[in-house]
Short mmCIF file of C-alpha atoms in Angstrom, two decimals:
data_model
loop_
_atom_site.label_atom_id
_atom_site.label_comp_id
_atom_site.label_asym_id
_atom_site.label_seq_id
_atom_site.Cartn_x
_atom_site.Cartn_y
_atom_site.Cartn_z
CA MET A 165 -24.23 -7.71 8.66
CA ASN A 166 -25.52 -11.13 7.22
CA LYS A 167 -24.10 -13.18 4.16
CA LEU A 168 -27.36 -11.81 1.84
CA THR A 169 -26.36 -8.16 3.22
CA ALA A 170 -22.85 -8.60 2.45
CA TRP A 171 -22.62 -10.19 -0.84
CA ILE A 172 -25.12 -7.20 -2.40
CA LYS A 173 -23.20 -4.49 -1.08
CA SER A 174 -19.53 -5.68 -2.14
CA ILE A 175 -21.92 -5.89 -5.95
CA HIS A 176 -22.02 -2.21 -4.71
CA PHE A 177 -18.98 -1.42 -4.03
CA LEU A 178 -17.77 -2.66 -7.37
CA ILE A 179 -20.10 -1.52 -8.59
CA GLY A 180 -19.51 2.31 -7.63
CA LEU A 181 -15.11 1.42 -8.37
CA GLN A 182 -16.12 1.70 -11.96
CA SER A 183 -16.98 5.71 -11.64
CA ARG A 184 -14.38 7.89 -13.40
CA ASP A 185 -15.51 10.80 -10.90
CA GLU A 186 -12.27 11.84 -9.37
CA THR A 187 -13.07 14.31 -7.15
CA LEU A 188 -13.66 14.47 -4.24
CA PRO A 189 -16.51 15.23 -2.22
CA GLU A 190 -17.60 17.24 0.36
CA VAL A 191 -15.71 15.69 3.42
CA LYS A 192 -14.44 16.81 6.82
CA GLU A 193 -10.60 17.21 7.87
CA ILE A 194 -10.09 15.96 11.35
CA LEU A 195 -6.36 16.35 12.90
CA ILE A 196 -4.94 12.94 14.10
CA PRO A 197 -1.73 13.34 16.90
CA ILE A 198 0.61 10.76 16.31
CA ARG A 199 4.32 10.25 18.51
CA ASN A 200 5.23 11.79 15.43
CA GLY A 201 3.51 14.96 14.72
CA ILE A 202 -0.22 15.32 13.80
CA LEU A 203 -1.72 13.33 10.46
CA ARG A 204 -4.16 15.41 8.60
CA ALA A 205 -7.41 13.33 7.67
CA ASP A 206 -10.48 13.13 4.97
CA TYR A 207 -13.44 11.87 7.39
CA TYR A 208 -16.55 10.48 5.22
CA THR A 209 -19.75 10.69 7.23
CA PRO A 210 -22.42 8.31 5.73
CA LYS A 211 -26.25 10.21 5.04
CA SER A 212 -27.62 6.85 7.78
CA LYS A 213 -25.92 5.63 10.59
CA SER A 214 -22.95 4.17 9.86
CA LEU A 215 -22.42 -0.06 9.35
CA GLY A 216 -18.56 0.91 11.10
CA THR A 217 -15.33 2.97 10.57
CA ILE A 218 -13.38 1.86 8.05
CA ILE A 219 -9.42 3.45 7.75
CA THR A 220 -8.01 3.90 4.42
CA ILE A 221 -4.83 3.72 4.01
CA ASN A 222 -2.97 3.96 0.89
CA GLY A 223 -0.26 3.28 -0.62
CA LEU A 224 3.28 4.67 -2.03
CA ALA A 225 2.35 8.01 -4.57
CA PRO A 226 2.58 11.23 -3.00
CA LEU A 227 -1.18 12.34 -3.92
CA GLY A 228 -1.92 9.83 -0.55
CA ASN A 229 -5.04 9.77 0.72
CA ARG A 230 -6.06 11.75 -2.84
CA ASP A 231 -5.00 9.67 -6.02
CA PRO A 232 -8.01 9.96 -7.58
CA ARG A 233 -8.41 6.26 -7.72
CA PHE A 234 -8.29 6.21 -3.92
CA ILE A 235 -11.66 9.07 -3.88
CA ILE A 236 -13.17 6.31 -5.91
CA VAL A 237 -12.12 3.94 -3.42
CA ASN A 238 -12.87 5.75 0.15
CA ARG A 239 -16.40 7.02 -1.70
CA SER A 240 -17.28 2.92 -2.55
CA LEU A 241 -17.40 2.76 0.84
CA ASN A 242 -18.60 6.28 1.97
CA GLN A 243 -22.01 5.02 -0.58
CA LEU A 244 -22.08 1.90 1.46
CA GLY A 245 -23.10 3.21 4.88
CA TYR A 246 -19.56 3.52 6.90
CA THR A 247 -17.70 5.61 8.15
CA VAL A 248 -14.55 5.89 5.80
CA ILE A 249 -11.02 7.90 7.33
CA SER A 250 -8.81 8.07 4.83
CA PRO A 251 -5.27 10.14 6.78
CA PHE A 252 -2.32 11.62 4.49
CA TYR A 253 0.80 9.35 5.97
CA ASP A 254 3.68 11.58 5.22
CA GLU A 255 6.51 9.12 5.03
CA ILE A 256 4.57 6.99 2.42
CA CYS A 257 2.94 9.62 0.05
CA ASP A 258 7.52 10.98 0.19
CA TYR A 259 8.23 7.09 -0.78
CA LYS A 260 9.81 7.30 2.63
CA ILE A 261 9.75 3.34 3.92
CA SER A 262 10.91 2.65 7.19
CA LEU A 263 10.05 1.41 10.90
CA ARG A 264 8.13 4.98 11.37
CA ASN A 265 5.72 3.55 8.94
CA ILE A 266 4.30 1.20 10.53
CA GLU A 267 4.15 3.34 14.14
CA ASP A 268 2.20 5.89 12.01
CA ILE A 269 -0.28 3.53 11.24
CA LYS A 270 -0.39 2.29 15.01
CA ASP A 271 -0.77 5.63 15.86
CA SER A 272 -3.30 6.79 13.78
CA ILE A 273 -5.98 3.26 14.60
CA LEU A 274 -5.63 3.59 18.29
CA PHE A 275 -6.71 7.53 18.11
CA ILE A 276 -9.34 6.95 15.63
CA SER A 277 -10.77 3.77 18.00
CA ALA A 278 -10.62 5.79 20.49
CA GLN A 279 -13.07 8.47 18.94
CA LYS A 280 -17.31 8.05 20.40
CA GLU A 281 -18.35 10.14 17.60
CA ILE A 282 -15.82 8.60 14.66
CA SER A 283 -15.96 5.26 16.23
CA PRO A 284 -19.01 4.88 18.66
CA SER A 285 -18.11 0.57 18.94
CA GLY A 286 -14.17 1.46 19.37
CA LYS A 287 -13.17 -1.19 16.76
CA VAL A 288 -12.70 0.07 13.32
CA SER A 289 -11.54 -1.92 10.15
CA ILE A 290 -8.65 -1.46 7.64
CA PHE A 291 -8.60 -1.08 3.49
CA ALA A 292 -5.00 -1.29 2.18
CA PRO A 293 -3.07 -1.98 -0.93
CA SER A 294 -0.24 -2.66 -1.46
CA PHE A 295 3.07 -1.81 0.68
CA SER A 296 0.95 -0.92 2.98
CA GLY A 297 -1.40 -3.70 2.92
CA SER A 298 2.03 -4.83 4.84
CA LEU A 299 2.90 -2.32 6.42
CA SER A 300 -0.48 -2.64 8.26
CA LEU A 301 -0.88 -5.74 8.35
CA ILE A 302 2.35 -5.87 10.61
CA ALA A 303 0.77 -3.06 12.27
CA VAL A 304 -2.28 -4.86 13.18
CA SER A 305 -0.14 -8.20 14.90
CA ASP A 306 0.20 -6.05 17.88
CA LYS A 307 -1.77 -7.26 20.61
CA GLN A 308 -3.39 -3.65 21.52
CA ILE A 309 -3.98 -2.72 18.44
CA ALA A 310 -5.53 -6.00 17.59
CA ASN A 311 -8.10 -4.97 20.39
CA ARG A 312 -9.44 -2.47 18.30
CA ILE A 313 -10.02 -3.87 14.88
CA ASN A 314 -12.57 -5.73 13.63
CA SER A 315 -11.15 -6.89 9.86
CA ILE A 316 -8.53 -6.22 7.65
CA CYS A 317 -8.60 -5.86 3.64
CA ALA A 318 -4.38 -6.32 2.46
CA ILE A 319 -5.06 -5.60 -1.39
CA GLY A 320 -1.91 -6.65 -3.49
CA ALA A 321 0.50 -7.12 -0.23
CA PHE A 322 4.07 -9.10 0.44
CA ALA A 323 5.24 -11.66 2.41
CA ASN A 324 8.96 -11.22 2.30
CA VAL A 325 10.23 -8.04 1.89
CA ASP A 326 13.65 -9.65 0.93
CA ASP A 327 12.25 -11.41 -1.90
CA ILE A 328 10.32 -8.49 -3.69
CA ILE A 329 13.21 -6.85 -3.65
CA GLY A 330 15.56 -9.30 -4.77
CA ASN A 331 12.55 -9.88 -7.42
CA LEU A 332 12.05 -6.60 -8.74
CA PHE A 333 15.85 -5.57 -9.13
CA ALA A 334 16.50 -8.90 -11.12
CA ASN A 335 14.07 -8.38 -13.56
CA GLN A 336 13.94 -6.14 -16.10
CA ASN A 337 10.26 -6.47 -16.96
CA LEU A 338 8.75 -5.20 -13.52
CA ASP A 339 7.35 -2.65 -12.73
CA GLU A 340 9.93 0.21 -12.90
CA TYR A 341 8.18 2.84 -10.53
CA GLY A 342 8.08 -0.27 -7.34
CA ARG A 343 11.64 -1.02 -7.97
CA MET A 344 13.25 2.83 -8.61
CA ILE A 345 10.81 2.96 -4.61
CA LEU A 346 12.91 0.77 -2.82
CA LEU A 347 16.63 1.75 -5.30
CA LEU A 348 15.77 5.16 -3.09
CA ASN A 349 15.25 3.44 0.50
CA PHE A 350 17.63 1.22 0.09
CA LEU A 351 20.98 2.10 -2.34
CA PRO A 352 21.60 4.69 0.08
CA LEU A 353 23.23 0.69 2.51
CA SER A 354 24.52 0.48 0.00
CA ILE A 355 26.35 3.18 -2.19
CA GLY A 356 25.78 6.19 1.01
CA GLU A 357 24.99 8.97 0.69
CA ASN A 358 24.60 10.33 -3.51
CA LYS A 359 22.11 13.97 -3.22
CA SER A 360 22.66 13.82 -7.36
CA LEU A 361 21.85 10.37 -7.55
CA PHE A 362 18.83 10.26 -5.48
CA LYS A 363 17.03 13.47 -6.82
CA ALA A 364 17.10 11.76 -9.81
CA ILE A 365 15.64 7.91 -8.92
CA LYS A 366 13.48 10.84 -6.58
CA LEU A 367 12.41 12.64 -10.22
CA ALA A 368 12.04 10.09 -12.32
CA ILE A 369 9.08 7.98 -9.47
CA LEU A 370 7.16 11.53 -9.88
CA ASP A 371 7.64 11.58 -13.24
CA ASN A 372 6.46 8.04 -13.43
CA TYR A 373 3.02 9.04 -11.26
CA TYR A 374 1.97 11.87 -12.77
CA LYS A 375 3.26 11.32 -16.18
CA TYR A 376 3.80 15.07 -17.36
CA LYS A 377 4.47 16.24 -21.00
CA ASP A 378 7.34 18.36 -19.96
CA ASN A 379 9.08 15.85 -17.35
CA LEU A 380 10.67 16.93 -14.22
CA LEU A 381 13.96 14.29 -14.22
CA GLU A 382 15.59 16.05 -17.67
CA PRO A 383 16.70 19.09 -16.53
CA HIS A 384 18.65 17.82 -13.40
CA TYR A 385 19.92 14.87 -15.03
CA THR A 386 21.27 16.68 -17.77
CA LYS A 387 22.90 18.63 -15.01
CA MET A 388 24.53 15.19 -13.42
CA LYS A 389 27.96 14.31 -12.69
CA LYS A 390 29.16 12.32 -15.98
CA ALA A 391 29.76 9.04 -13.10
CA ASP A 392 26.30 9.99 -11.72
CA ARG A 393 24.08 9.52 -15.59
CA VAL A 394 26.19 6.21 -15.96
CA PHE A 395 25.61 4.35 -12.38
CA PHE A 396 21.57 6.17 -13.00
CA GLU A 397 21.61 4.17 -16.12
CA LYS A 398 22.62 1.01 -15.46
CA LEU A 399 20.59 1.89 -12.02
CA LYS A 400 17.36 1.26 -14.55
CA TYR A 401 18.42 -1.23 -17.42
CA ASP A 402 21.68 -3.46 -15.90
CA LYS A 403 19.35 -6.27 -13.48
CA ASN A 404 24.03 -7.52 -12.83
CA PHE A 405 24.75 -3.97 -10.71
CA ARG A 406 22.23 -3.09 -9.54
CA MET A 407 21.85 -7.66 -7.85
CA LYS A 408 25.69 -6.87 -6.98
CA HIS A 409 24.05 -3.61 -5.24
CA TRP A 410 21.65 -5.18 -3.60
CA GLU A 411 24.28 -8.41 -2.42
CA ILE A 412 26.20 -5.78 -0.82
CA ILE A 413 22.70 -4.18 1.31
CA LEU A 414 22.37 -8.42 2.35
CA LYS A 415 26.20 -8.94 2.87
CA LYS A 416 26.07 -6.04 6.05
CA GLY A 417 23.82 -6.88 8.14
CA GLY A 418 23.57 -5.35 11.17
CA LYS A 419 20.84 -2.80 11.33
CA ASN A 420 20.26 -2.95 7.86
CA ARG A 421 18.70 -6.65 8.74
CA GLU A 422 16.73 -5.99 11.20
CA LEU A 423 14.82 -3.44 9.41
CA LEU A 424 14.22 -6.15 6.12
CA SER A 425 12.99 -7.58 9.11
CA ALA A 426 10.84 -6.17 10.73
CA LEU A 427 9.66 -5.40 6.95
CA SER A 428 8.28 -8.80 6.51
CA VAL A 429 4.89 -9.76 7.41
CA THR A 430 5.94 -13.89 8.27
CA ASN A 431 7.65 -12.37 10.57
CA TYR A 432 3.83 -11.54 13.01
CA ILE A 433 2.40 -14.28 11.00
CA ASP A 434 1.88 -16.18 14.54
CA SER A 435 0.60 -12.23 15.64
CA LEU A 436 -1.81 -12.57 13.61
CA ASN A 437 -5.62 -13.26 14.36
CA LEU A 438 -7.98 -10.86 13.28
CA PRO A 439 -10.16 -11.58 10.60
CA ILE A 440 -7.86 -10.90 7.33
CA LEU A 441 -9.23 -10.66 3.92
CA LEU A 442 -5.84 -10.91 0.85
CA ILE A 443 -6.57 -10.02 -3.10
CA HIS A 444 -4.36 -9.88 -5.31
CA GLY A 445 -3.60 -9.52 -9.21
CA LEU A 446 -2.48 -12.47 -10.26
CA LYS A 447 -0.47 -11.08 -13.38
CA ASP A 448 0.78 -8.74 -10.27
CA ASP A 449 4.64 -6.43 -12.10
CA VAL A 450 5.43 -5.83 -8.29
CA VAL A 451 4.75 -8.15 -5.92
CA PRO A 452 4.17 -12.36 -7.58
CA ALA A 453 0.82 -13.53 -6.59
CA ASN A 454 2.13 -15.87 -4.59
CA GLU A 455 2.96 -13.53 -2.15
CA SER A 456 -0.15 -13.64 -0.05
CA SER A 457 -0.99 -17.23 -0.82
CA MET A 458 1.46 -18.23 1.13
CA LEU A 459 0.60 -15.65 3.91
CA HIS A 460 -3.18 -17.30 3.34
CA GLU A 461 -1.61 -20.44 4.03
CA LYS A 462 0.41 -20.43 7.18
CA LEU A 463 -2.71 -18.05 8.14
CA ILE A 464 -4.51 -21.21 7.56
CA ALA A 465 -2.58 -23.12 9.07
CA ARG A 466 -2.79 -21.79 12.29
CA GLY A 467 -6.74 -21.82 12.13
CA VAL A 468 -6.99 -17.69 11.67
CA ASP A 469 -9.89 -16.79 9.69
CA SER A 470 -8.89 -15.78 6.29
CA LYS A 471 -10.01 -15.52 3.14
CA LEU A 472 -7.44 -15.29 -0.56
CA CYS A 473 -8.67 -13.57 -3.57
CA ILE A 474 -5.71 -13.75 -6.64
CA THR A 475 -8.11 -12.49 -9.93
CA ASN A 476 -7.64 -10.59 -12.82
CA LEU A 477 -9.44 -8.56 -12.99
CA ILE A 478 -6.14 -5.96 -11.18
CA SER A 479 -2.71 -5.01 -11.02
CA HIS A 480 -0.46 -4.70 -8.64
CA GLY A 481 -1.81 -3.35 -5.25
CA ASP A 482 -4.96 -1.29 -7.59
CA THR A 483 -8.41 -0.44 -6.54
CA GLY A 484 -9.54 0.25 -9.60
CA PHE A 485 -11.51 -3.26 -10.58
CA SER A 486 -11.96 -4.14 -13.66
CA LEU A 487 -15.51 -6.10 -14.19
CA LYS A 488 -14.90 -7.29 -18.01
CA THR A 489 -14.60 -10.75 -17.02
CA LEU A 490 -17.65 -11.36 -15.92
CA PHE A 491 -17.09 -15.31 -15.06
CA GLU A 492 -14.27 -13.69 -12.06
CA VAL A 493 -16.70 -11.31 -11.07
CA PRO A 494 -18.05 -13.45 -8.23
CA LYS A 495 -15.01 -14.87 -6.65
CA LEU A 496 -14.80 -10.50 -5.64
CA ILE A 497 -18.55 -10.31 -5.17
CA THR A 498 -18.01 -13.12 -2.59
CA SER A 499 -14.21 -11.98 -1.56
CA PHE A 500 -15.74 -8.32 -0.42
CA SER A 501 -18.26 -10.28 1.53
CA PHE A 502 -16.34 -11.63 4.07
CA PHE A 503 -14.70 -8.15 4.65
CA PHE A 504 -18.01 -6.73 5.20
CA ARG A 505 -20.15 -9.17 6.84
CA LYS A 506 -16.99 -7.97 9.67
CA ALA A 507 -16.28 -5.09 9.39
#
């Protein structure tokens, strides 16, 4: 695809993202075998000959590939002429952060790229926001996977997971949704199991996501032991209390340290050798924009074909781009044209 065509595609993509139609279009559903079971995936087919195949990987959200915002992204990419495959990653959608996430992404890439009717070229591109953007970067650092990839667009990705967790725990003004997800996953490394407490954290996350009128947490909270309620409130409002447990997690080392290292993209930089677009919201309240800047600097130093766009038009890992600040729009158009040219 030449630069002008890619630029025009970018304009249409950004216009498509302004849609308020969150209904799922008529799509096929396919099954993707992975080593841990089967993934369901939505299969968006273009009306004419496909320009290429894009796998979209949802962030930490229970509706996953059918989150209304993600449906708009998938439909917008499809309307440009791309085949879009959007799997439902069970573990990610259940807020579970583990090395299995990376393996599931790898397995789905291998399967999709091997299906001639879906990906005639044997290659795909990746579009992934937030936490999944970082997981995808780690996945494509594997040489076997990289050989199946044309390009990757990561929105709001982090470079070093230690820094992100420490920052979210220490700064009360940052996003509670992201902080609670991290507490759900990493606090057991400090305190062990406490079913009632972790159920409260999970319900608080779901309340934040769905924004129900009658929240899910309250009925459970009233039945909790007083000590657990106090602990929960401290987790929510006391940064020093959270940091104390974070320090315990860091000191334990061993498998804990191995997991944190395995989730940090910086540890895979030397194995990333394909076109990468990094987009980040300047005022991201979960992952600071300097995380993408750091990744970009390291990629450029190695001569990797990459592009960075820091913008005021999005928040954390967002896929709904507001075009109100018009002077920033050309920068976004140019950035996405980089991705579409490679895809």
